[in-house]
Amino acid sequence: MTDLHFLTIAEAARLIRVRKLSPVELTKAYLARIEALDPKLNAFILVLAESALAEAKKAEAEIAAGGWKGPLHGIPIGLKDIYNTAGIATTGHSALYRDHVPAEDARTVQLLKAAGAIMIGKLSTMEFAIGGPSFDLPWPPARNPWDLERQPGGSSSGSGAAVATGLCTGAMGTDTGGSIRNPAAWCGIAGLKPTYGRVSRRGILPLSFTMDHGGPMAWTSEDCALMMEVLAGYDPLDPGSADVPVPDFAGAIGTGVKGLRIGVIRHFFEKDVLPSAETGAAVEAAIAVFQSLGAVMSDVTLSPMEHYNAAGSLISRAEAFAFHAKTLKATPELYGASGRGRLMAGAFVKASDHVSALRHRTRLVAEMSAAMREVDVMILPTVVDVAPKFDPDGPLSFGASYTRPFNVTGFPAHSICSGYSAAGLPLSLQIVARPFEDHVALKAGDAFETATQYRAVRPAFATIEALAA
């Protein structure tokens, strides 16, 4: 059998269902691996060992009694530490919230628990999902398991690092400008930013009210689909939640892409923001894979990417400052320097500029909707280049990416691993679908992953032997 910590959710679920794998055995394997590897990876802020084992024993008893609840039953999941957890600290990776203990779980945490998933711990983030890979916070930043000197991407940094290393089968991330897809890209995993309104954000510490998204991060597109089976749905207590039918996410997996119309947003990465040569070559290779699978390729033209980025930056900065204004004024010293600077920038966004950005966003949504009448999905890189090295003395950065346009429009966007650089670092591809057709992006990602061998490669750090060497 594959090492337990390298099982996908789908693989582990099949074994658990027929009682060839114990949720307790699986959870113990992850806890042992966390203990051995995380001191150098820093993916976890808090490991919930005692409660995770109790949940695993409960799941095992339920399954033994014939009460299997579905593919997440008995599966260890990590939570980015901006998801509220009842009676357990939710810190936002900030000194300001070091002692913040919510009374209620986030809605998505409630759904995961109801499905029998095991909450194995709280994962590091960039401070309040905006503060850069900072070294002046109560906990160190997570590191990239492909090269510990490199950044894992943000802001769902611990989620990306933990999944890639085999410290949990799946994780929850959030995405306001690319914060699921960037770490998915740099850590070589799959990560879905769902359609705006598809997954409840109730109980997630907010950043930008109109661009925040919560979503799954896992080793494969199939695993993201299994998580979406549980996460997707209407929440009347989330003002941004949409009451629309939920598709069969799992049923879309394995259906292939023959006849699927795929549009390539070439000008985003051939003119607007130029990628590295390896990133560009990986996109062309991915196009060839999809063509070999029977997809129909064409080019798509939108407004220049800077139009999307400008609108998104104005909106997110203004809305982030609105949430943090009171505490920034009262206790600025409790923020890290990067987070404080990024958040304070929103104080200088005029109301008229915010409104203009919102109106421009309406036009951009209409433009993207019109373009997608001619194609079923669009593809482009996720990020410009492989993960950069940490530079504690240099400017803090999330790195350049192609992600923000789809936060601005709310369209679902999925990042997958599309190969590796000459140095062995992950490259990535982004797949964008129409609103509430997230399952189409996931099935395209699954088809690519199945047709290639990239899911068979794990980071060298992801073995205890490598750590001991």
CSV table of C-alpha atoms in Angstrom, one decimal:
chain,number,residue,atom,x,y,z
A,1,MET,CA,0.0,0.0,0.0
A,2,THR,CA,1.1,3.6,-0.7
A,3,ASP,CA,2.4,5.4,2.4
A,4,LEU,CA,-0.8,6.4,4.3
A,5,HIS,CA,0.2,10.1,4.3
A,6,PHE,CA,0.4,10.0,0.5
A,7,LEU,CA,-3.1,8.6,-0.1
A,8,THR,CA,-5.5,10.9,-1.9
A,9,ILE,CA,-8.9,11.6,-0.4
A,10,ALA,CA,-10.4,9.3,-3.0
A,11,GLU,CA,-8.0,6.5,-2.3
A,12,ALA,CA,-8.3,6.7,1.5
A,13,ALA,CA,-12.1,6.9,1.2
A,14,ARG,CA,-12.4,3.7,-0.8
A,15,LEU,CA,-10.2,1.8,1.8
A,16,ILE,CA,-12.1,3.3,4.8
A,17,ARG,CA,-15.5,2.5,3.3
A,18,VAL,CA,-14.6,-1.2,3.0
A,19,ARG,CA,-12.8,-1.2,6.4
A,20,LYS,CA,-9.4,-1.9,5.0
A,21,LEU,CA,-8.1,1.3,6.5
A,22,SER,CA,-8.9,2.7,10.0
A,23,PRO,CA,-9.5,6.4,10.4
A,24,VAL,CA,-7.6,6.1,13.6
A,25,GLU,CA,-4.6,4.5,11.8
A,26,LEU,CA,-4.7,7.2,9.2
A,27,THR,CA,-4.9,10.0,11.7
A,28,LYS,CA,-2.1,8.6,13.7
A,29,ALA,CA,0.1,8.4,10.6
A,30,TYR,CA,-0.6,12.1,9.9
A,31,LEU,CA,0.1,13.2,13.5
A,32,ALA,CA,3.4,11.3,13.5
A,33,ARG,CA,4.4,12.9,10.2
A,34,ILE,CA,3.4,16.4,11.5
A,35,GLU,CA,5.5,15.9,14.6
A,36,ALA,CA,8.5,14.8,12.5
A,37,LEU,CA,8.4,17.3,9.7
A,38,ASP,CA,6.5,20.4,10.7
A,39,PRO,CA,9.2,21.9,13.0
A,40,LYS,CA,11.0,22.8,9.7
A,41,LEU,CA,8.0,23.4,7.5
A,42,ASN,CA,5.9,25.6,9.9
A,43,ALA,CA,2.6,24.7,8.2
A,44,PHE,CA,0.7,24.4,11.4
A,45,ILE,CA,-0.1,27.0,14.0
A,46,LEU,CA,-2.0,24.5,16.2
A,47,VAL,CA,-2.1,20.7,15.9
A,48,LEU,CA,-5.4,19.3,17.3
A,49,ALA,CA,-4.0,15.9,18.2
A,50,GLU,CA,-6.3,14.9,21.1
A,51,SER,CA,-9.6,16.0,19.4
A,52,ALA,CA,-8.5,14.6,16.0
A,53,LEU,CA,-7.9,11.2,17.6
A,54,ALA,CA,-11.3,11.4,19.3
A,55,GLU,CA,-13.0,12.3,16.1
A,56,ALA,CA,-11.2,9.4,14.3
A,57,LYS,CA,-12.4,6.9,16.9
A,58,LYS,CA,-15.9,8.2,16.5
A,59,ALA,CA,-15.7,7.9,12.7
A,60,GLU,CA,-14.3,4.3,13.0
A,61,ALA,CA,-17.2,3.3,15.3
A,62,GLU,CA,-19.8,4.8,13.0
A,63,ILE,CA,-18.4,3.1,9.9
A,64,ALA,CA,-18.2,-0.2,11.7
A,65,ALA,CA,-21.9,0.1,12.6
A,66,GLY,CA,-22.7,0.7,8.9
A,67,GLY,CA,-23.0,4.4,9.1
A,68,TRP,CA,-20.5,5.5,6.4
A,69,LYS,CA,-21.4,9.1,5.6
A,70,GLY,CA,-19.4,9.6,2.4
A,71,PRO,CA,-15.9,10.1,1.0
A,72,LEU,CA,-14.8,12.6,3.7
A,73,HIS,CA,-15.8,10.3,6.6
A,74,GLY,CA,-12.6,9.6,8.6
A,75,ILE,CA,-10.5,11.9,6.4
A,76,PRO,CA,-8.1,14.4,8.2
A,77,ILE,CA,-8.5,17.9,6.9
A,78,GLY,CA,-6.5,21.0,7.9
A,79,LEU,CA,-8.0,24.5,8.3
A,80,LYS,CA,-6.4,27.8,7.3
A,81,ASP,CA,-6.4,29.7,10.6
A,82,ILE,CA,-8.9,32.3,9.5
A,83,TYR,CA,-11.7,29.7,9.8
A,84,ASN,CA,-13.6,30.0,13.1
A,85,THR,CA,-13.4,27.0,15.3
A,86,ALA,CA,-15.7,26.7,18.4
A,87,GLY,CA,-13.6,26.7,21.6
A,88,ILE,CA,-10.4,26.7,19.6
A,89,ALA,CA,-8.3,29.8,18.8
A,90,THR,CA,-8.6,31.3,15.4
A,91,THR,CA,-5.7,33.7,15.2
A,92,GLY,CA,-5.4,34.9,11.6
A,93,HIS,CA,-1.7,34.4,12.2
A,94,SER,CA,-1.7,37.7,14.1
A,95,ALA,CA,-0.8,38.9,17.6
A,96,LEU,CA,-4.0,40.9,17.5
A,97,TYR,CA,-6.1,37.7,17.5
A,98,ARG,CA,-3.7,35.5,19.5
A,99,ASP,CA,-6.4,34.9,22.2
A,100,HIS,CA,-9.4,35.0,19.8
A,101,VAL,CA,-11.6,31.9,20.6
A,102,PRO,CA,-14.8,31.8,18.6
A,103,ALA,CA,-18.0,30.4,20.1
A,104,GLU,CA,-19.1,28.8,16.9
A,105,ASP,CA,-17.6,26.9,14.0
A,106,ALA,CA,-17.5,28.5,10.5
A,107,ARG,CA,-20.3,27.1,8.3
A,108,THR,CA,-17.9,25.2,6.2
A,109,VAL,CA,-16.3,23.6,9.3
A,110,GLN,CA,-19.8,22.6,10.4
A,111,LEU,CA,-20.4,20.9,7.0
A,112,LEU,CA,-17.0,19.1,7.1
A,113,LYS,CA,-17.7,17.8,10.6
A,114,ALA,CA,-21.2,16.7,9.6
A,115,ALA,CA,-19.6,14.7,6.8
A,116,GLY,CA,-17.4,12.9,9.2
A,117,ALA,CA,-14.1,14.7,8.3
A,118,ILE,CA,-11.5,15.0,11.0
A,119,MET,CA,-10.1,18.5,11.9
A,120,ILE,CA,-6.4,17.8,12.3
A,121,GLY,CA,-5.2,21.4,12.9
A,122,LYS,CA,-5.1,25.1,12.2
A,123,LEU,CA,-2.8,26.1,9.4
A,124,SER,CA,-0.5,29.1,9.0
A,125,THR,CA,-1.5,32.0,6.8
A,126,MET,CA,-0.2,35.4,5.9
A,127,GLU,CA,-1.5,37.7,8.6
A,128,PHE,CA,-5.3,38.2,8.1
A,129,ALA,CA,-4.8,36.7,4.6
A,130,ILE,CA,-2.9,39.9,3.4
A,131,GLY,CA,0.3,40.4,5.4
A,132,GLY,CA,3.0,38.9,3.2
A,133,PRO,CA,5.4,36.1,4.3
A,134,SER,CA,6.4,38.0,7.4
A,135,PHE,CA,9.0,37.2,10.1
A,136,ASP,CA,7.7,39.7,12.7
A,137,LEU,CA,4.5,37.7,13.7
A,138,PRO,CA,4.0,35.3,16.7
A,139,TRP,CA,4.5,32.3,14.4
A,140,PRO,CA,7.0,31.9,11.6
A,141,PRO,CA,5.9,31.7,8.0
A,142,ALA,CA,5.3,28.4,6.3
A,143,ARG,CA,8.0,27.1,4.0
A,144,ASN,CA,7.8,25.4,0.6
A,145,PRO,CA,8.4,21.6,0.8
A,146,TRP,CA,10.0,21.6,-2.6
A,147,ASP,CA,12.8,23.9,-1.3
A,148,LEU,CA,12.7,25.1,2.3
A,149,GLU,CA,14.4,28.3,1.3
A,150,ARG,CA,11.5,29.2,-1.0
A,151,GLN,CA,8.1,30.7,-0.3
A,152,PRO,CA,5.0,28.4,-0.4
A,153,GLY,CA,2.7,31.2,-1.8
A,154,GLY,CA,0.0,33.0,0.0
A,155,SER,CA,-2.1,33.6,1.7
A,156,SER,CA,-3.2,30.0,2.3
A,157,SER,CA,0.5,29.1,2.7
A,158,GLY,CA,0.2,26.4,5.4
A,159,SER,CA,-2.6,24.7,3.5
A,160,GLY,CA,-0.5,24.4,0.4
A,161,ALA,CA,2.6,23.3,2.2
A,162,ALA,CA,0.8,20.7,4.4
A,163,VAL,CA,-1.1,19.0,1.5
A,164,ALA,CA,2.1,18.8,-0.7
A,165,THR,CA,4.1,17.4,2.2
A,166,GLY,CA,1.5,14.8,3.2
A,167,LEU,CA,0.6,16.3,6.6
A,168,CYS,CA,-3.2,16.2,5.8
A,169,THR,CA,-5.2,14.8,2.9
A,170,GLY,CA,-6.9,18.1,2.1
A,171,ALA,CA,-7.2,21.6,3.5
A,172,MET,CA,-9.4,24.7,3.4
A,173,GLY,CA,-8.0,27.9,2.0
A,174,THR,CA,-9.4,31.3,1.1
A,175,ASP,CA,-8.9,33.4,-2.0
A,176,THR,CA,-9.4,37.2,-2.4
A,177,GLY,CA,-6.8,37.8,-5.1
A,178,GLY,CA,-5.3,34.3,-5.6
A,179,SER,CA,-4.7,33.0,-2.1
A,180,ILE,CA,-5.8,29.5,-2.9
A,181,ARG,CA,-4.4,29.3,-6.3
A,182,ASN,CA,-1.0,30.9,-5.6
A,183,PRO,CA,0.1,28.4,-3.0
A,184,ALA,CA,-1.5,25.6,-5.0
A,185,ALA,CA,0.8,26.6,-7.9
A,186,TRP,CA,4.0,27.0,-5.9
A,187,CYS,CA,3.4,23.9,-3.8
A,188,GLY,CA,2.4,21.8,-6.8
A,189,ILE,CA,-1.1,20.8,-5.7
A,190,ALA,CA,-4.7,21.4,-6.8
A,191,GLY,CA,-6.8,24.3,-5.5
A,192,LEU,CA,-10.2,25.6,-6.5
A,193,LYS,CA,-11.4,29.2,-6.0
A,194,PRO,CA,-15.1,28.4,-6.4
A,195,THR,CA,-17.7,30.7,-7.9
A,196,TYR,CA,-18.5,33.7,-5.7
A,197,GLY,CA,-21.5,32.6,-3.6
A,198,ARG,CA,-20.9,28.9,-4.1
A,199,VAL,CA,-19.3,28.2,-0.7
A,200,SER,CA,-20.4,29.9,2.5
A,201,ARG,CA,-17.9,32.4,4.0
A,202,ARG,CA,-19.8,32.7,7.3
A,203,GLY,CA,-17.3,32.3,10.1
A,204,ILE,CA,-14.3,33.1,8.0
A,205,LEU,CA,-12.4,36.2,9.0
A,206,PRO,CA,-13.2,38.7,6.2
A,207,LEU,CA,-10.8,40.6,4.1
A,208,SER,CA,-12.8,41.9,1.1
A,209,PHE,CA,-16.5,41.4,1.5
A,210,THR,CA,-17.2,41.3,-2.2
A,211,MET,CA,-14.2,39.3,-3.3
A,212,ASP,CA,-13.5,36.7,-0.6
A,213,HIS,CA,-14.0,33.0,-1.5
A,214,GLY,CA,-13.4,29.9,0.6
A,215,GLY,CA,-12.5,26.6,-1.1
A,216,PRO,CA,-10.6,23.3,-1.1
A,217,MET,CA,-7.0,22.5,-1.6
A,218,ALA,CA,-5.9,18.9,-2.2
A,219,TRP,CA,-3.4,16.8,-4.2
A,220,THR,CA,-5.8,16.2,-7.1
A,221,SER,CA,-8.8,17.8,-8.8
A,222,GLU,CA,-10.8,14.7,-7.9
A,223,ASP,CA,-10.1,15.3,-4.2
A,224,CYS,CA,-11.2,19.0,-4.6
A,225,ALA,CA,-14.4,17.7,-6.2
A,226,LEU,CA,-15.1,15.4,-3.3
A,227,MET,CA,-14.6,18.3,-0.9
A,228,MET,CA,-16.9,20.5,-2.9
A,229,GLU,CA,-19.6,17.8,-2.6
A,230,VAL,CA,-19.7,18.7,1.1
A,231,LEU,CA,-18.8,22.4,0.9
A,232,ALA,CA,-21.1,23.7,-1.8
A,233,GLY,CA,-24.6,25.0,-1.0
A,234,TYR,CA,-26.7,28.0,-0.1
A,235,ASP,CA,-26.2,29.7,3.3
A,236,PRO,CA,-29.0,32.3,4.0
A,237,LEU,CA,-26.8,33.8,6.7
A,238,ASP,CA,-24.0,34.6,4.3
A,239,PRO,CA,-25.2,37.7,2.4
A,240,GLY,CA,-23.0,36.8,-0.6
A,241,SER,CA,-24.3,33.2,-0.8
A,242,ALA,CA,-26.2,32.2,-3.9
A,243,ASP,CA,-29.3,30.0,-3.9
A,244,VAL,CA,-28.6,28.0,-7.0
A,245,PRO,CA,-28.6,24.2,-7.7
A,246,VAL,CA,-25.5,22.2,-6.7
A,247,PRO,CA,-24.1,20.0,-9.5
A,248,ASP,CA,-22.7,16.5,-9.2
A,249,PHE,CA,-19.1,17.4,-8.6
A,250,ALA,CA,-17.9,13.8,-8.1
A,251,GLY,CA,-19.9,12.6,-11.1
A,252,ALA,CA,-18.1,15.0,-13.4
A,253,ILE,CA,-14.7,13.5,-12.6
A,254,GLY,CA,-13.5,11.0,-15.1
A,255,THR,CA,-15.8,12.2,-17.9
A,256,GLY,CA,-12.9,13.6,-20.0
A,257,VAL,CA,-12.7,16.7,-22.2
A,258,LYS,CA,-13.5,15.3,-25.7
A,259,GLY,CA,-15.4,18.1,-27.5
A,260,LEU,CA,-14.8,20.6,-24.6
A,261,ARG,CA,-14.2,24.1,-26.0
A,262,ILE,CA,-11.1,25.6,-24.3
A,263,GLY,CA,-10.2,29.2,-24.8
A,264,VAL,CA,-6.6,30.4,-24.2
A,265,ILE,CA,-6.3,33.9,-22.8
A,266,ARG,CA,-3.0,34.4,-24.6
A,267,HIS,CA,-2.7,38.1,-24.3
A,268,PHE,CA,-2.7,37.9,-20.5
A,269,PHE,CA,0.6,36.0,-20.6
A,270,GLU,CA,2.0,36.9,-24.0
A,271,LYS,CA,1.5,40.6,-23.8
A,272,ASP,CA,0.1,41.9,-20.5
A,273,VAL,CA,2.3,40.2,-18.0
A,274,LEU,CA,5.1,38.0,-19.3
A,275,PRO,CA,5.9,34.7,-17.6
A,276,SER,CA,9.2,32.9,-17.3
A,277,ALA,CA,10.2,30.8,-20.3
A,278,GLU,CA,9.4,27.6,-18.4
A,279,THR,CA,6.0,28.8,-17.4
A,280,GLY,CA,5.1,29.7,-21.0
A,281,ALA,CA,6.4,26.4,-22.3
A,282,ALA,CA,4.3,24.5,-19.8
A,283,VAL,CA,1.2,26.3,-21.0
A,284,GLU,CA,1.9,25.2,-24.6
A,285,ALA,CA,2.6,21.7,-23.5
A,286,ALA,CA,-0.8,21.7,-21.6
A,287,ILE,CA,-2.6,22.9,-24.7
A,288,ALA,CA,-1.1,19.9,-26.6
A,289,VAL,CA,-2.3,17.5,-23.9
A,290,PHE,CA,-5.8,18.9,-24.1
A,291,GLN,CA,-5.8,18.7,-27.9
A,292,SER,CA,-4.7,15.1,-27.7
A,293,LEU,CA,-7.7,14.4,-25.4
A,294,GLY,CA,-10.1,15.8,-28.0
A,295,ALA,CA,-10.7,19.3,-26.7
A,296,VAL,CA,-11.3,22.1,-29.2
A,297,MET,CA,-8.9,25.0,-28.7
A,298,SER,CA,-9.2,28.7,-29.6
A,299,ASP,CA,-8.0,32.0,-28.4
A,300,VAL,CA,-10.0,34.4,-26.2
A,301,THR,CA,-9.5,38.2,-25.9
A,302,LEU,CA,-10.5,40.2,-22.9
A,303,SER,CA,-9.6,43.7,-21.6
A,304,PRO,CA,-5.9,44.0,-20.6
A,305,MET,CA,-5.2,42.3,-17.3
A,306,GLU,CA,-4.2,45.6,-15.7
A,307,HIS,CA,-7.9,46.7,-15.9
A,308,TYR,CA,-8.9,43.7,-13.8
A,309,ASN,CA,-6.0,44.2,-11.4
A,310,ALA,CA,-6.6,47.9,-10.9
A,311,ALA,CA,-10.3,47.4,-10.1
A,312,GLY,CA,-9.5,44.5,-7.8
A,313,SER,CA,-6.8,46.3,-5.9
A,314,LEU,CA,-9.0,49.3,-5.2
A,315,ILE,CA,-12.0,47.2,-4.1
A,316,SER,CA,-10.0,44.9,-1.9
A,317,ARG,CA,-7.9,47.6,-0.2
A,318,ALA,CA,-10.9,49.7,0.6
A,319,GLU,CA,-13.0,46.8,2.0
A,320,ALA,CA,-10.1,45.4,4.0
A,321,PHE,CA,-9.5,48.7,5.7
A,322,ALA,CA,-13.2,48.9,6.5
A,323,PHE,CA,-12.9,45.7,8.6
A,324,HIS,CA,-9.6,46.6,10.3
A,325,ALA,CA,-9.9,50.4,10.7
A,326,LYS,CA,-10.9,50.4,14.4
A,327,THR,CA,-8.1,48.0,15.5
A,328,LEU,CA,-5.5,49.6,13.2
A,329,LYS,CA,-6.1,52.9,14.9
A,330,ALA,CA,-6.3,51.5,18.4
A,331,THR,CA,-3.5,48.9,18.4
A,332,PRO,CA,-1.3,49.2,15.2
A,333,GLU,CA,1.6,47.6,17.0
A,334,LEU,CA,-0.3,44.3,17.2
A,335,TYR,CA,0.0,44.0,13.4
A,336,GLY,CA,3.0,42.9,11.5
A,337,ALA,CA,4.7,45.6,9.4
A,338,SER,CA,3.6,44.1,6.1
A,339,GLY,CA,0.0,43.5,7.1
A,340,ARG,CA,-0.3,46.9,8.7
A,341,GLY,CA,1.1,48.6,5.6
A,342,ARG,CA,-1.1,46.7,3.2
A,343,LEU,CA,-4.2,47.3,5.2
A,344,MET,CA,-3.5,51.0,5.8
A,345,ALA,CA,-3.3,51.6,2.1
A,346,GLY,CA,-7.1,51.2,2.0
A,347,ALA,CA,-7.5,54.4,4.1
A,348,PHE,CA,-6.4,56.4,1.1
A,349,VAL,CA,-9.0,55.0,-1.3
A,350,LYS,CA,-11.6,57.6,-2.0
A,351,ALA,CA,-15.3,56.6,-1.9
A,352,SER,CA,-15.7,57.8,-5.5
A,353,ASP,CA,-12.8,55.6,-6.6
A,354,HIS,CA,-14.3,52.6,-4.8
A,355,VAL,CA,-17.6,53.2,-6.5
A,356,SER,CA,-15.9,53.6,-9.9
A,357,ALA,CA,-14.1,50.4,-9.4
A,358,LEU,CA,-17.3,48.6,-8.6
A,359,ARG,CA,-19.0,50.0,-11.7
A,360,HIS,CA,-16.0,49.0,-13.8
A,361,ARG,CA,-16.2,45.5,-12.4
A,362,THR,CA,-19.8,45.2,-13.6
A,363,ARG,CA,-18.5,45.9,-17.2
A,364,LEU,CA,-15.7,43.4,-16.8
A,365,VAL,CA,-18.1,40.7,-15.6
A,366,ALA,CA,-20.3,41.3,-18.7
A,367,GLU,CA,-17.2,41.1,-20.9
A,368,MET,CA,-16.0,37.8,-19.5
A,369,SER,CA,-19.5,36.4,-19.6
A,370,ALA,CA,-19.8,37.3,-23.3
A,371,ALA,CA,-16.4,35.7,-24.0
A,372,MET,CA,-17.5,32.5,-22.3
A,373,ARG,CA,-20.5,32.0,-24.5
A,374,GLU,CA,-18.0,30.8,-27.1
A,375,VAL,CA,-16.0,28.5,-24.9
A,376,ASP,CA,-16.6,26.1,-22.0
A,377,VAL,CA,-13.5,26.9,-20.0
A,378,MET,CA,-10.5,29.2,-20.4
A,379,ILE,CA,-6.9,28.4,-19.5
A,380,LEU,CA,-3.8,30.4,-18.7
A,381,PRO,CA,-0.9,30.2,-16.2
A,382,THR,CA,-1.6,30.6,-12.5
A,383,VAL,CA,1.6,32.4,-11.6
A,384,VAL,CA,4.4,34.0,-13.6
A,385,ASP,CA,7.3,31.8,-12.3
A,386,VAL,CA,8.2,29.1,-9.8
A,387,ALA,CA,8.3,29.9,-6.1
A,388,PRO,CA,10.9,32.6,-5.2
A,389,LYS,CA,13.3,32.4,-2.3
A,390,PHE,CA,12.6,34.1,1.0
A,391,ASP,CA,14.3,37.4,1.4
A,392,PRO,CA,13.7,38.6,5.0
A,393,ASP,CA,15.6,41.9,4.3
A,394,GLY,CA,13.9,42.6,1.0
A,395,PRO,CA,10.4,43.7,0.0
A,396,LEU,CA,7.6,41.3,0.9
A,397,SER,CA,5.6,40.0,-2.0
A,398,PHE,CA,3.0,37.5,-2.9
A,399,GLY,CA,4.6,37.2,-6.4
A,400,ALA,CA,3.1,38.1,-9.7
A,401,SER,CA,0.2,36.0,-10.8
A,402,TYR,CA,-2.8,35.8,-13.2
A,403,THR,CA,-5.4,35.1,-10.5
A,404,ARG,CA,-7.0,38.4,-9.6
A,405,PRO,CA,-9.3,38.8,-12.7
A,406,PHE,CA,-11.4,35.9,-11.5
A,407,ASN,CA,-11.8,37.3,-8.0
A,408,VAL,CA,-13.0,40.5,-9.6
A,409,THR,CA,-15.6,38.7,-11.8
A,410,GLY,CA,-16.3,35.9,-9.3
A,411,PHE,CA,-15.8,33.2,-11.9
A,412,PRO,CA,-14.6,29.8,-10.7
A,413,ALA,CA,-10.8,29.3,-11.2
A,414,HIS,CA,-8.9,26.1,-10.5
A,415,SER,CA,-5.1,25.7,-10.3
A,416,ILE,CA,-3.4,22.4,-11.1
A,417,CYS,CA,0.3,21.3,-11.4
A,418,SER,CA,1.3,21.3,-15.0
A,419,GLY,CA,4.8,20.0,-14.7
A,420,TYR,CA,8.2,20.9,-13.2
A,421,SER,CA,11.0,23.3,-13.9
A,422,ALA,CA,14.5,22.2,-14.7
A,423,ALA,CA,15.2,22.8,-11.0
A,424,GLY,CA,12.4,20.4,-10.0
A,425,LEU,CA,10.0,23.1,-8.8
A,426,PRO,CA,6.2,23.0,-9.7
A,427,LEU,CA,4.7,24.8,-12.7
A,428,SER,CA,1.0,25.4,-12.9
A,429,LEU,CA,-2.1,25.9,-15.1
A,430,GLN,CA,-5.3,27.8,-14.3
A,431,ILE,CA,-8.6,26.6,-15.6
A,432,VAL,CA,-11.6,29.0,-15.5
A,433,ALA,CA,-15.2,28.0,-16.0
A,434,ARG,CA,-18.6,29.8,-16.1
A,435,PRO,CA,-20.2,30.9,-12.9
A,436,PHE,CA,-21.6,27.8,-11.0
A,437,GLU,CA,-19.9,25.5,-13.4
A,438,ASP,CA,-17.0,24.8,-11.1
A,439,HIS,CA,-17.4,21.1,-11.8
A,440,VAL,CA,-16.4,21.7,-15.4
A,441,ALA,CA,-13.1,23.3,-14.4
A,442,LEU,CA,-12.5,20.3,-12.0
A,443,LYS,CA,-13.2,17.7,-14.7
A,444,ALA,CA,-10.8,19.4,-17.0
A,445,GLY,CA,-8.2,19.4,-14.3
A,446,ASP,CA,-8.8,15.8,-13.6
A,447,ALA,CA,-8.5,14.9,-17.3
A,448,PHE,CA,-5.1,16.6,-17.5
A,449,GLU,CA,-3.8,15.0,-14.3
A,450,THR,CA,-5.0,11.6,-15.5
A,451,ALA,CA,-3.2,12.0,-18.8
A,452,THR,CA,0.1,13.1,-17.3
A,453,GLN,CA,2.4,11.7,-14.6
A,454,TYR,CA,2.8,14.8,-12.5
A,455,ARG,CA,0.7,13.5,-9.6
A,456,ALA,CA,3.2,10.7,-9.0
A,457,VAL,CA,5.9,13.2,-8.0
A,458,ARG,CA,6.2,14.5,-4.4
A,459,PRO,CA,8.7,17.0,-2.9
A,460,ALA,CA,11.9,15.6,-1.7
A,461,PHE,CA,11.3,17.1,1.7
A,462,ALA,CA,8.2,14.9,1.9
A,463,THR,CA,10.1,12.0,3.3
A,464,ILE,CA,11.4,11.6,6.9
A,465,GLU,CA,14.6,10.1,5.4
A,466,ALA,CA,15.3,13.4,3.6
A,467,LEU,CA,14.8,15.4,6.8
A,468,ALA,CA,17.1,13.1,8.7
A,469,ALA,CA,19.8,13.3,6.0
